[in-house]
Amino acid sequence: MAATRTMMRYGGRRWFTSCSSRALRWWDHVGPASKDPITGAIEAFLADPSPAKINLGVGAYRDDEGKPVVLQCVREAEAKVAGSDYLESVSSCLGSKMVEESVKLVYGEDSFVFREQRFAGIQALSGTGACRLFAELQRRFYPDSEIYLPDLTWSNHHNIWRDAGVSRRTFRYYDPETKGLNFSALLDDIKNAPSGSFFLLHPCAHNPTGVDPTEEQWREISSMFKVKRHFPFFDMAYQGFASGCLVKDALSVRIFLEDGHLIGCAQSFAKNMGLYGHRVGCLSVLANNTVQASMMRSQLQQIARSMYGSPPMHGLLLVSTILTNLEIKALWERELKVMTKRVQTMRTALREELEKLGSSLNWQHVTNQVGMFCFSGLAPNEVERLRKEFHIYMTIDGRLSMAGVTPSNTTYIANAIHQVTRERARM
Ligand code: LMR
């Protein structure tokens, strides 16, 4: 029975064999897992032998040449840490320094959160690991609770809370008609959820839609959370990538802080420092006082210990160096602006090319949306045609990573999009 349940949850029904000699047939009931939409797009791209292929699948920064970038601030941090000894004591002390600096990035240098040590923070395996640690904490202390995820959201959010054993619900967020925010529906869903529910919010550069609430809308959302006593959990995967400014991109969380919420926040340095492969991130949860914070920290440490022991060291050294060295940090902030500007320029270029080609569809959303992604509105069959006929790869929901758009491929991409949407445009 348990095996059947597991099998149904993870797929692969027809592979199940009920047999008495189980010891010899341990894995007969295991079928293939369903493909992850993001890694699936990358695999399809890698398998394509065409030299003309373009990867718009993954949300990782690329330069004007379409190449992955090692930021200069990372190079300088590397030079500083070269030869450091990897002592365990150094690891834990640097870990807490990195956590403190990360918390300041969210709440501000002078925030009482830091001054009064009102947070339980822990180094995490990037944003994914931070979300998973929080999901485990949620299940441990609120075993009957659910998580409300935006519709739409990063596909992995569903996997993370599912695997932590927390049921998922969704609240309305994106409006396919306007390709913008469905604000009234969002507020209604927050209002109608049972009081004291857990909600996941994207504080900036929403993935996959690129659609963020305005400051005024955030204020309304925060007020409604107060009325309903909901718990806000922010997944901050792209701080700096919406506006180019770390402080502006933290505005939503700071509005919630002003309103007195206890907040959970996952941070990742995969995108804004280009350290995807190093898995450096942070989870912080605000507490009512220092004692509560330290008890919660001990719980988080215990959860992490049983999941992966301790996090990797090298990325930690890089991130702590960048965050604690004033010159290198300033360099990072300048580089963040350059990356954001490049992506914004590509948004304008792509829209202009589409309009120049005479597409009668409205492409305003390409420049209205922010962050790394453009939620293009392309239908799955159009995405398929882009792959097959033009060797352009994006996720099947039509999410296009603007970081993969460059001055030399914009015309090609715009023309391909125009070709596959021509029929729809005529309707
Ligand atoms: C993405 O959405 O493409 C990124 O967050 C990368 C990932 O791991 O999914």
PDB file of N, CA, C and O in Angstrom, residues 121-165:
ATOM      1  N   GLY A 121      19.224  32.710  11.970  1.00  0.00           N
ATOM      2  CA  GLY A 121      19.733  32.626  10.601  1.00  0.00           C
ATOM      3  C   GLY A 121      20.691  31.461  10.451  1.00  0.00           C
ATOM      4  O   GLY A 121      21.356  31.060  11.411  1.00  0.00           O
ATOM      5  N   ILE A 122      20.748  30.939   9.247  1.00  0.00           N
ATOM      6  CA  ILE A 122      21.625  29.795   9.004  1.00  0.00           C
ATOM      7  C   ILE A 122      22.072  29.810   7.550  1.00  0.00           C
ATOM      8  O   ILE A 122      21.278  30.164   6.650  1.00  0.00           O
ATOM      9  N   GLN A 123      23.333  29.453   7.333  1.00  0.00           N
ATOM     10  CA  GLN A 123      23.811  29.319   5.952  1.00  0.00           C
ATOM     11  C   GLN A 123      23.047  28.167   5.298  1.00  0.00           C
ATOM     12  O   GLN A 123      22.797  27.141   5.943  1.00  0.00           O
ATOM     13  N   ALA A 124      22.677  28.350   4.035  1.00  0.00           N
ATOM     14  CA  ALA A 124      21.875  27.310   3.375  1.00  0.00           C
ATOM     15  C   ALA A 124      22.469  26.991   2.011  1.00  0.00           C
ATOM     16  O   ALA A 124      23.277  27.757   1.485  1.00  0.00           O
ATOM     17  N   LEU A 125      22.039  25.854   1.467  1.00  0.00           N
ATOM     18  CA  LEU A 125      22.504  25.481   0.127  1.00  0.00           C
ATOM     19  C   LEU A 125      21.713  26.282  -0.909  1.00  0.00           C
ATOM     20  O   LEU A 125      20.721  25.806  -1.456  1.00  0.00           O
ATOM     21  N   SER A 126      22.149  27.521  -1.087  1.00  0.00           N
ATOM     22  CA  SER A 126      21.512  28.453  -2.004  1.00  0.00           C
ATOM     23  C   SER A 126      20.024  28.664  -1.632  1.00  0.00           C
ATOM     24  O   SER A 126      19.604  28.282  -0.535  1.00  0.00           O
ATOM     25  N   GLY A 127      19.271  29.269  -2.550  1.00  0.00           N
ATOM     26  CA  GLY A 127      17.880  29.563  -2.236  1.00  0.00           C
ATOM     27  C   GLY A 127      17.049  28.299  -2.087  1.00  0.00           C
ATOM     28  O   GLY A 127      16.146  28.217  -1.246  1.00  0.00           O
ATOM     29  N   THR A 128      17.344  27.302  -2.911  1.00  0.00           N
ATOM     30  CA  THR A 128      16.589  26.050  -2.842  1.00  0.00           C
ATOM     31  C   THR A 128      16.725  25.442  -1.447  1.00  0.00           C
ATOM     32  O   THR A 128      15.737  25.038  -0.823  1.00  0.00           O
ATOM     33  N   GLY A 129      17.970  25.380  -0.972  1.00  0.00           N
ATOM     34  CA  GLY A 129      18.224  24.790   0.349  1.00  0.00           C
ATOM     35  C   GLY A 129      17.568  25.603   1.451  1.00  0.00           C
ATOM     36  O   GLY A 129      17.042  25.051   2.425  1.00  0.00           O
ATOM     37  N   ALA A 130      17.562  26.937   1.287  1.00  0.00           N
ATOM     38  CA  ALA A 130      16.948  27.789   2.310  1.00  0.00           C
ATOM     39  C   ALA A 130      15.437  27.536   2.355  1.00  0.00           C
ATOM     40  O   ALA A 130      14.849  27.437   3.434  1.00  0.00           O
ATOM     41  N   CYS A 131      14.839  27.417   1.179  1.00  0.00           N
ATOM     42  CA  CYS A 131      13.390  27.127   1.135  1.00  0.00           C
ATOM     43  C   CYS A 131      13.109  25.771   1.786  1.00  0.00           C
ATOM     44  O   CYS A 131      12.166  25.610   2.553  1.00  0.00           O
ATOM     45  N   ARG A 132      13.957  24.808   1.486  1.00  0.00           N
ATOM     46  CA  ARG A 132      13.710  23.472   2.021  1.00  0.00           C
ATOM     47  C   ARG A 132      13.852  23.444   3.547  1.00  0.00           C
ATOM     48  O   ARG A 132      13.047  22.811   4.251  1.00  0.00           O
ATOM     49  N   LEU A 133      14.861  24.164   4.061  1.00  0.00           N
ATOM     50  CA  LEU A 133      15.023  24.228   5.519  1.00  0.00           C
ATOM     51  C   LEU A 133      13.772  24.849   6.153  1.00  0.00           C
ATOM     52  O   LEU A 133      13.291  24.385   7.181  1.00  0.00           O
ATOM     53  N   PHE A 134      13.266  25.902   5.508  1.00  0.00           N
ATOM     54  CA  PHE A 134      12.077  26.541   6.080  1.00  0.00           C
ATOM     55  C   PHE A 134      10.887  25.588   6.031  1.00  0.00           C
ATOM     56  O   PHE A 134      10.116  25.489   6.993  1.00  0.00           O
ATOM     57  N   ALA A 135      10.745  24.885   4.907  1.00  0.00           N
ATOM     58  CA  ALA A 135       9.618  23.953   4.773  1.00  0.00           C
ATOM     59  C   ALA A 135       9.685  22.886   5.873  1.00  0.00           C
ATOM     60  O   ALA A 135       8.669  22.485   6.443  1.00  0.00           O
ATOM     61  N   GLU A 136      10.906  22.443   6.190  1.00  0.00           N
ATOM     62  CA  GLU A 136      11.073  21.447   7.259  1.00  0.00           C
ATOM     63  C   GLU A 136      10.698  22.048   8.614  1.00  0.00           C
ATOM     64  O   GLU A 136      10.061  21.400   9.436  1.00  0.00           O
ATOM     65  N   LEU A 137      11.118  23.301   8.822  1.00  0.00           N
ATOM     66  CA  LEU A 137      10.784  23.984  10.085  1.00  0.00           C
ATOM     67  C   LEU A 137       9.265  24.112  10.217  1.00  0.00           C
ATOM     68  O   LEU A 137       8.694  23.866  11.283  1.00  0.00           O
ATOM     69  N   GLN A 138       8.640  24.495   9.102  1.00  0.00           N
ATOM     70  CA  GLN A 138       7.182  24.649   9.092  1.00  0.00           C
ATOM     71  C   GLN A 138       6.510  23.333   9.462  1.00  0.00           C
ATOM     72  O   GLN A 138       5.616  23.294  10.314  1.00  0.00           O
ATOM     73  N   ARG A 139       6.953  22.236   8.847  1.00  0.00           N
ATOM     74  CA  ARG A 139       6.316  20.949   9.122  1.00  0.00           C
ATOM     75  C   ARG A 139       6.546  20.519  10.563  1.00  0.00           C
ATOM     76  O   ARG A 139       5.670  19.988  11.226  1.00  0.00           O
ATOM     77  N   ARG A 140       7.778  20.802  11.059  1.00  0.00           N
ATOM     78  CA  ARG A 140       8.117  20.381  12.418  1.00  0.00           C
ATOM     79  C   ARG A 140       7.237  21.083  13.461  1.00  0.00           C
ATOM     80  O   ARG A 140       6.788  20.471  14.413  1.00  0.00           O
ATOM     81  N   PHE A 141       6.986  22.390  13.267  1.00  0.00           N
ATOM     82  CA  PHE A 141       6.272  23.140  14.312  1.00  0.00           C
ATOM     83  C   PHE A 141       4.822  23.475  13.977  1.00  0.00           C
ATOM     84  O   PHE A 141       4.065  23.868  14.855  1.00  0.00           O
ATOM     85  N   TYR A 142       4.464  23.325  12.703  1.00  0.00           N
ATOM     86  CA  TYR A 142       3.056  23.501  12.295  1.00  0.00           C
ATOM     87  C   TYR A 142       2.684  22.334  11.389  1.00  0.00           C
ATOM     88  O   TYR A 142       2.474  22.506  10.191  1.00  0.00           O
ATOM     89  N   PRO A 143       2.625  21.121  11.960  1.00  0.00           N
ATOM     90  CA  PRO A 143       2.497  19.921  11.120  1.00  0.00           C
ATOM     91  C   PRO A 143       1.230  19.887  10.270  1.00  0.00           C
ATOM     92  O   PRO A 143       1.218  19.235   9.243  1.00  0.00           O
ATOM     93  N   ASP A 144       0.188  20.599  10.693  1.00  0.00           N
ATOM     94  CA  ASP A 144      -1.049  20.548   9.892  1.00  0.00           C
ATOM     95  C   ASP A 144      -1.181  21.735   8.940  1.00  0.00           C
ATOM     96  O   ASP A 144      -2.202  21.896   8.287  1.00  0.00           O
ATOM     97  N   SER A 145      -0.142  22.571   8.901  1.00  0.00           N
ATOM     98  CA  SER A 145      -0.287  23.774   8.085  1.00  0.00           C
ATOM     99  C   SER A 145      -0.056  23.474   6.610  1.00  0.00           C
ATOM    100  O   SER A 145       0.468  22.417   6.238  1.00  0.00           O
ATOM    101  N   GLU A 146      -0.452  24.435   5.783  1.00  0.00           N
ATOM    102  CA  GLU A 146      -0.237  24.323   4.324  1.00  0.00           C
ATOM    103  C   GLU A 146       0.607  25.510   3.896  1.00  0.00           C
ATOM    104  O   GLU A 146       0.761  26.465   4.652  1.00  0.00           O
ATOM    105  N   ILE A 147       1.096  25.461   2.669  1.00  0.00           N
ATOM    106  CA  ILE A 147       1.792  26.634   2.124  1.00  0.00           C
ATOM    107  C   ILE A 147       0.998  27.131   0.914  1.00  0.00           C
ATOM    108  O   ILE A 147       0.594  26.337   0.068  1.00  0.00           O
ATOM    109  N   TYR A 148       0.764  28.421   0.864  1.00  0.00           N
ATOM    110  CA  TYR A 148       0.130  29.032  -0.310  1.00  0.00           C
ATOM    111  C   TYR A 148       1.216  29.544  -1.234  1.00  0.00           C
ATOM    112  O   TYR A 148       2.033  30.386  -0.843  1.00  0.00           O
ATOM    113  N   LEU A 149       1.244  29.018  -2.458  1.00  0.00           N
ATOM    114  CA  LEU A 149       2.238  29.430  -3.458  1.00  0.00           C
ATOM    115  C   LEU A 149       1.537  30.270  -4.522  1.00  0.00           C
ATOM    116  O   LEU A 149       0.384  29.995  -4.866  1.00  0.00           O
ATOM    117  N   PRO A 150       2.243  31.272  -5.064  1.00  0.00           N
ATOM    118  CA  PRO A 150       1.590  32.063  -6.116  1.00  0.00           C
ATOM    119  C   PRO A 150       1.340  31.218  -7.363  1.00  0.00           C
ATOM    120  O   PRO A 150       2.118  30.316  -7.661  1.00  0.00           O
ATOM    121  N   ASP A 151       0.277  31.541  -8.037  1.00  0.00           N
ATOM    122  CA  ASP A 151      -0.005  30.907  -9.325  1.00  0.00           C
ATOM    123  C   ASP A 151       0.256  31.982 -10.380  1.00  0.00           C
ATOM    124  O   ASP A 151      -0.515  32.906 -10.512  1.00  0.00           O
ATOM    125  N   LEU A 152       1.386  32.034 -10.939  1.00  0.00           N
ATOM    126  CA  LEU A 152       2.453  31.041 -11.094  1.00  0.00           C
ATOM    127  C   LEU A 152       3.603  31.242 -10.105  1.00  0.00           C
ATOM    128  O   LEU A 152       3.712  32.312  -9.518  1.00  0.00           O
ATOM    129  N   THR A 153       4.484  30.236 -10.058  1.00  0.00           N
ATOM    130  CA  THR A 153       5.689  30.385  -9.271  1.00  0.00           C
ATOM    131  C   THR A 153       6.794  29.532  -9.875  1.00  0.00           C
ATOM    132  O   THR A 153       6.564  28.780 -10.825  1.00  0.00           O
ATOM    133  N   TRP A 154       8.010  29.650  -9.319  1.00  0.00           N
ATOM    134  CA  TRP A 154       9.129  28.793  -9.730  1.00  0.00           C
ATOM    135  C   TRP A 154       8.703  27.339  -9.508  1.00  0.00           C
ATOM    136  O   TRP A 154       8.238  26.994  -8.421  1.00  0.00           O
ATOM    137  N   SER A 155       8.847  26.501 -10.529  1.00  0.00           N
ATOM    138  CA  SER A 155       8.282  25.148 -10.445  1.00  0.00           C
ATOM    139  C   SER A 155       8.832  24.362  -9.249  1.00  0.00           C
ATOM    140  O   SER A 155       8.134  23.548  -8.650  1.00  0.00           O
ATOM    141  N   ASN A 156      10.059  24.642  -8.881  1.00  0.00           N
ATOM    142  CA  ASN A 156      10.667  23.862  -7.797  1.00  0.00           C
ATOM    143  C   ASN A 156      10.038  24.143  -6.427  1.00  0.00           C
ATOM    144  O   ASN A 156      10.175  23.336  -5.513  1.00  0.00           O
ATOM    145  N   HIS A 157       9.363  25.279  -6.272  1.00  0.00           N
ATOM    146  CA  HIS A 157       8.692  25.522  -4.982  1.00  0.00           C
ATOM    147  C   HIS A 157       7.733  24.377  -4.667  1.00  0.00           C
ATOM    148  O   HIS A 157       7.637  23.935  -3.525  1.00  0.00           O
ATOM    149  N   HIS A 158       7.026  23.923  -5.702  1.00  0.00           N
ATOM    150  CA  HIS A 158       6.070  22.838  -5.476  1.00  0.00           C
ATOM    151  C   HIS A 158       6.799  21.583  -5.002  1.00  0.00           C
ATOM    152  O   HIS A 158       6.374  20.905  -4.072  1.00  0.00           O
ATOM    153  N   ASN A 159       7.924  21.268  -5.651  1.00  0.00           N
ATOM    154  CA  ASN A 159       8.675  20.064  -5.269  1.00  0.00           C
ATOM    155  C   ASN A 159       9.182  20.163  -3.831  1.00  0.00           C
ATOM    156  O   ASN A 159       9.163  19.186  -3.082  1.00  0.00           O
ATOM    157  N   ILE A 160       9.692  21.351  -3.494  1.00  0.00           N
ATOM    158  CA  ILE A 160      10.331  21.523  -2.186  1.00  0.00           C
ATOM    159  C   ILE A 160       9.326  21.284  -1.060  1.00  0.00           C
ATOM    160  O   ILE A 160       9.583  20.502  -0.137  1.00  0.00           O
ATOM    161  N   TRP A 161       8.169  21.937  -1.146  1.00  0.00           N
ATOM    162  CA  TRP A 161       7.197  21.764  -0.050  1.00  0.00           C
ATOM    163  C   TRP A 161       6.550  20.383  -0.108  1.00  0.00           C
ATOM    164  O   TRP A 161       6.247  19.806   0.929  1.00  0.00           O
ATOM    165  N   ARG A 162       6.372  19.845  -1.307  1.00  0.00           N
ATOM    166  CA  ARG A 162       5.842  18.472  -1.414  1.00  0.00           C
ATOM    167  C   ARG A 162       6.781  17.512  -0.700  1.00  0.00           C
ATOM    168  O   ARG A 162       6.357  16.694   0.123  1.00  0.00           O
ATOM    169  N   ASP A 163       8.080  17.602  -0.998  1.00  0.00           N
ATOM    170  CA  ASP A 163       9.015  16.638  -0.423  1.00  0.00           C
ATOM    171  C   ASP A 163       9.232  16.856   1.070  1.00  0.00           C
ATOM    172  O   ASP A 163       9.674  15.945   1.768  1.00  0.00           O
ATOM    173  N   ALA A 164       8.908  18.057   1.545  1.00  0.00           N
ATOM    174  CA  ALA A 164       8.992  18.279   2.992  1.00  0.00           C
ATOM    175  C   ALA A 164       7.699  17.818   3.676  1.00  0.00           C
ATOM    176  O   ALA A 164       7.577  17.890   4.898  1.00  0.00           O
ATOM    177  N   GLY A 165       6.739  17.348   2.886  1.00  0.00           N
ATOM    178  CA  GLY A 165       5.507  16.821   3.471  1.00  0.00           C
ATOM    179  C   GLY A 165       4.515  17.909   3.879  1.00  0.00           C
ATOM    180  O   GLY A 165       3.700  17.705   4.769  1.00  0.00           O
TER     181      GLY A 165
END
